[in-house]
Amino acid sequence: MRVGWGYDNHRLVEGRPLRIGGVDIPASVGADAHSDGDVLLHALVDALLGAAGAGDIGEHFPDTDPRWQGCPSSRFLDAAADVVRARGWDLVNIDATVILEKVKLASHKQAIAAHVRELLRKHWQLDPTAVNVKAKTHEGCDAVGEGRAVAAQVAVLLRRRLSG
Ligand code: MG
């Protein structure tokens, strides 16, 4: 078994979509980012790569590379899942926390979890409870708490694929 952990944050600005786990959340602000700024998927990619000993998202998808400009983060997730599978690992579960102050995610958590599970379906058949999304605020502290940023933390567990 292997554990992996990922963290990401992005500044929030007006006029950008707020995409979390591939789901567009109704909001007046969104992530200021080179890609679509999906903090949950970026943290998930780092957790997967980390668990497999395969580096980090910046090595695989440098933000100086025009190929990744405006890219949906589901493409990063697909590529990271390919790396993890190629190294012989299956995904057991994902536990994610999204930290966002003003936009409330409570009514979107289930949809986000279902969407992440769907994004991974071509790579792994996951148990229905294998993707868990939690939402919290930052209690008014720091940039996230002042509504100027969004952050996500993700833990994953991998299991060595049994051959034969
Ligand atoms: Mg990011």
Coordinates of C-alpha atoms and ligand atoms in Angstrom, one line a residue:
M1 CA 0.0 0.0 0.0
R2 CA 1.1 3.6 -0.6
V3 CA -0.3 6.8 0.8
G4 CA -0.1 10.1 -1.1
W5 CA -1.0 13.7 -0.2
G6 CA -1.6 16.8 -2.3
Y7 CA -2.3 20.4 -1.6
D8 CA -3.2 23.3 -4.0
N9 CA -4.5 26.8 -3.8
H10 CA -5.4 29.5 -6.3
R11 CA -6.3 33.2 -6.0
L12 CA -10.0 34.0 -6.6
V13 CA -10.8 36.8 -9.1
E14 CA -14.0 38.0 -10.8
G15 CA -14.9 36.8 -14.2
R16 CA -13.3 33.3 -14.0
P17 CA -15.2 30.0 -13.6
L18 CA -15.0 28.3 -10.2
R19 CA -14.4 24.7 -11.2
I20 CA -13.9 22.2 -8.4
G21 CA -13.5 18.5 -9.1
G22 CA -14.5 19.2 -12.7
V23 CA -17.9 20.7 -11.6
D24 CA -18.6 24.3 -12.3
I25 CA -19.9 26.0 -9.1
P26 CA -22.1 29.0 -9.5
A27 CA -20.1 31.9 -8.1
S28 CA -19.1 35.5 -8.9
V29 CA -15.4 34.6 -8.6
G30 CA -13.2 31.8 -9.9
A31 CA -9.6 30.7 -9.8
D32 CA -6.9 32.8 -11.4
A33 CA -4.8 30.2 -13.1
H34 CA -2.8 29.1 -16.1
S35 CA -5.1 26.1 -16.5
D36 CA -8.8 25.9 -15.3
G37 CA -7.5 26.3 -11.7
D38 CA -9.3 23.3 -10.4
V39 CA -7.7 23.1 -6.9
L40 CA -9.2 19.7 -6.1
L41 CA -8.0 18.0 -9.2
H42 CA -4.6 19.6 -8.9
A43 CA -4.2 18.4 -5.3
L44 CA -5.5 15.0 -6.4
V45 CA -2.9 14.8 -9.2
D46 CA -0.2 15.6 -6.7
A47 CA -1.5 13.0 -4.3
L48 CA -1.5 10.3 -6.9
L49 CA 1.9 11.2 -8.3
G50 CA 3.3 11.4 -4.8
A51 CA 1.9 8.0 -3.7
A52 CA 3.5 6.4 -6.8
G53 CA 6.9 8.2 -6.2
A54 CA 6.4 10.0 -9.5
G55 CA 7.2 13.6 -8.6
D56 CA 4.7 16.4 -8.8
I57 CA 2.2 18.2 -11.0
G58 CA 4.7 21.0 -11.9
E59 CA 7.2 18.5 -13.3
H60 CA 4.6 16.7 -15.5
F61 CA 2.6 19.8 -16.6
P62 CA 4.8 22.9 -16.3
D63 CA 2.8 26.1 -16.4
T64 CA 5.4 27.6 -18.8
D65 CA 4.3 25.1 -21.5
P66 CA 1.6 26.5 -23.8
R67 CA 0.1 22.9 -24.2
W68 CA -1.4 23.3 -20.8
Q69 CA -2.9 26.8 -21.3
G70 CA -6.6 26.8 -20.4
C71 CA -6.4 23.0 -20.2
P72 CA -9.2 21.2 -18.4
S73 CA -7.6 19.6 -15.3
S74 CA -9.2 16.3 -16.2
R75 CA -6.4 15.9 -18.7
F76 CA -3.8 16.2 -15.9
L77 CA -5.8 13.7 -14.0
D78 CA -5.9 11.2 -16.9
A79 CA -2.2 11.6 -17.5
A80 CA -1.4 11.1 -13.8
A81 CA -3.7 8.1 -13.6
D82 CA -1.8 6.6 -16.6
V83 CA 1.5 7.1 -14.8
V84 CA 0.2 5.5 -11.6
R85 CA -1.3 2.5 -13.4
A86 CA 1.9 2.1 -15.5
R87 CA 3.8 1.8 -12.2
G88 CA 1.5 -1.1 -11.1
W89 CA -0.8 0.7 -8.7
D90 CA -4.5 0.6 -8.2
L91 CA -6.4 3.4 -6.4
V92 CA -8.2 2.4 -3.2
N93 CA -9.8 5.7 -2.1
I94 CA -9.6 9.5 -2.1
D95 CA -10.4 11.8 0.8
A96 CA -10.5 15.5 -0.2
T97 CA -11.1 18.7 1.7
V98 CA -11.9 22.0 -0.1
I99 CA -11.5 25.2 1.8
L100 CA -13.6 28.1 0.6
E101 CA -15.0 31.0 2.6
K102 CA -17.9 32.7 0.9
V103 CA -19.1 30.2 -1.7
K104 CA -20.9 27.4 0.1
L105 CA -20.1 23.9 -1.2
A106 CA -22.3 21.9 1.0
S107 CA -25.0 21.3 -1.7
H108 CA -22.3 20.5 -4.3
K109 CA -20.1 18.0 -2.4
Q110 CA -22.0 14.9 -3.5
A111 CA -22.0 16.0 -7.1
I112 CA -18.2 16.8 -7.0
A113 CA -17.4 13.4 -5.5
A114 CA -19.6 11.6 -8.1
H115 CA -17.9 13.5 -10.9
V116 CA -14.4 12.7 -9.7
R117 CA -15.3 9.1 -9.5
E118 CA -16.7 9.3 -13.0
L119 CA -13.5 11.0 -14.3
L120 CA -11.5 8.0 -12.9
R121 CA -13.8 5.3 -14.2
K122 CA -11.8 4.6 -17.3
H123 CA -8.7 3.9 -15.0
W124 CA -10.2 2.2 -12.0
Q125 CA -13.5 0.8 -10.8
L126 CA -13.9 2.5 -7.5
D127 CA -16.2 1.5 -4.6
P128 CA -19.2 3.9 -4.4
T129 CA -17.8 5.4 -1.1
A130 CA -14.2 5.6 -2.4
V131 CA -14.3 9.3 -3.2
N132 CA -15.1 11.6 -0.3
V133 CA -15.3 15.3 -0.5
K134 CA -15.4 17.5 2.5
A135 CA -16.0 21.3 2.6
K136 CA -14.9 23.8 5.2
T137 CA -14.2 27.5 5.6
H138 CA -11.0 29.0 6.9
E139 CA -12.8 30.8 9.8
G140 CA -12.0 34.3 8.4
C141 CA -8.2 33.7 8.6
D142 CA -5.7 34.5 6.0
A143 CA -6.3 34.9 2.2
V144 CA -8.7 31.9 2.0
G145 CA -10.7 33.1 5.0
E146 CA -10.9 36.6 3.5
G147 CA -12.4 35.1 0.3
R148 CA -9.4 35.9 -1.8
A149 CA -8.3 32.3 -2.4
V150 CA -9.5 28.7 -2.6
A151 CA -7.5 25.7 -1.4
A152 CA -7.8 21.9 -1.4
Q153 CA -6.1 19.0 0.4
V154 CA -6.3 15.5 -0.9
A155 CA -5.2 12.1 0.5
V156 CA -5.1 8.9 -1.6
L157 CA -4.3 5.3 -0.9
L158 CA -2.9 3.1 -3.6
R159 CA -2.7 -0.7 -3.6
R160 CA -0.2 -2.8 -5.6
R161 CA -2.1 -4.4 -8.5
L162 CA -2.2 -8.1 -8.2
S163 CA -1.2 -9.8 -11.4
G164 CA -2.8 -12.9 -12.9
Ligands
MG1 MG -3.2 24.5 -9.2

